[in-house]
mmCIF file of C-alpha atoms in Angstrom:
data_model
loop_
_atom_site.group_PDB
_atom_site.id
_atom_site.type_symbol
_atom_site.label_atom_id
_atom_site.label_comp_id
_atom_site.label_asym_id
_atom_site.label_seq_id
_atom_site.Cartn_x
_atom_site.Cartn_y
_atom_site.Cartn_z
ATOM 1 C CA UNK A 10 0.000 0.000 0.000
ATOM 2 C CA UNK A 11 1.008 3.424 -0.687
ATOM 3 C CA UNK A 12 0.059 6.215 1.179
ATOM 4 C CA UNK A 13 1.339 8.723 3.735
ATOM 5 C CA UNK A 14 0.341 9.586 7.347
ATOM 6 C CA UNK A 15 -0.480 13.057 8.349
ATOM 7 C CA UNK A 16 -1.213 14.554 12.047
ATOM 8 C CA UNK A 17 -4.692 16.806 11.466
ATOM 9 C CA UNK A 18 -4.901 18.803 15.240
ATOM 10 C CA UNK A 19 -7.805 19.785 16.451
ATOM 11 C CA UNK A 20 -10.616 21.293 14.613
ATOM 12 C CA UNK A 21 -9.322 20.408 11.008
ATOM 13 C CA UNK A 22 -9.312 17.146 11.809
ATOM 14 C CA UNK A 23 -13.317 16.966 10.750
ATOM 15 C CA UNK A 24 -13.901 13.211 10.780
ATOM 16 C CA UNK A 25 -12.857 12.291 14.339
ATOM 17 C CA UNK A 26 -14.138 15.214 15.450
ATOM 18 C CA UNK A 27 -17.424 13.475 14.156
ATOM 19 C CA UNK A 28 -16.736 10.066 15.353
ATOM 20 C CA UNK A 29 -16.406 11.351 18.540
ATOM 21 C CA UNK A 30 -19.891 12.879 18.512
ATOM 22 C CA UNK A 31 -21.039 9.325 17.915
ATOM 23 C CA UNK A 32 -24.609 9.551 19.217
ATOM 24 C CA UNK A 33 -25.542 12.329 17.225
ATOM 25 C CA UNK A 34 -24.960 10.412 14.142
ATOM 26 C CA UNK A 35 -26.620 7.250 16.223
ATOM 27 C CA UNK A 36 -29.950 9.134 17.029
ATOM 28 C CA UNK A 37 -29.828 10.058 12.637
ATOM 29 C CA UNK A 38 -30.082 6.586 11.850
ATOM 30 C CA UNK A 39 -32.849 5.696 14.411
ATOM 31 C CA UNK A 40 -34.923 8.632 12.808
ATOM 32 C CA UNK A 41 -33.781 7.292 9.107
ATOM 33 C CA UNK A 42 -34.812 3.686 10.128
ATOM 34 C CA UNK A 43 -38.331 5.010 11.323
ATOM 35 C CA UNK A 44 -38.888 7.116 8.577
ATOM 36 C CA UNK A 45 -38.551 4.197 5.828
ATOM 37 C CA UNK A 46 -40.987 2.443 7.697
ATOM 38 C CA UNK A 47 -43.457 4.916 8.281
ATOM 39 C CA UNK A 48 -43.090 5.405 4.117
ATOM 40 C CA UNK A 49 -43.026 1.509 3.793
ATOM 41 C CA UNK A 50 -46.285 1.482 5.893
ATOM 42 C CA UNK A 51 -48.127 4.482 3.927
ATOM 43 C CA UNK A 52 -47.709 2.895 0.645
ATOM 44 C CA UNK A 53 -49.342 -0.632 1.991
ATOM 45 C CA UNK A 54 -51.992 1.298 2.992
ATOM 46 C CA UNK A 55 -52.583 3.460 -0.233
ATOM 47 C CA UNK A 56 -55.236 2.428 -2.940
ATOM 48 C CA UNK A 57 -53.437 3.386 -5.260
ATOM 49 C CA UNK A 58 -49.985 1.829 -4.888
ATOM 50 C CA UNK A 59 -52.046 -1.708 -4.147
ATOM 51 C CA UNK A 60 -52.927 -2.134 -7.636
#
């Protein structure tokens, strides 16, 4: 493999600074995952997506 390793300090380093605000991202997904089924269930229950 070919690459090079950099030290990013503090606020430039972006992407652990989101890693470490883990839950955040956590409670996202929960909301995602109830979303698609609240669509999933709307569309079972819709006339016109049954024919």
């Amino acid at each position: 493999y070919d690459f090079d390793i950099s030290y990013i300090k503090g606020k430039e380093n972006r992407v652990a600074d989101a890693l470490s605000r883990r839950k955040h991202i956590s409670a996202l997904i929960t909301l995602r995952t109830q979303f698609k089924d609240e669509v999933k269930d709307a569309l079972e229950s819709d006339p016109y997506f049954q024919q």
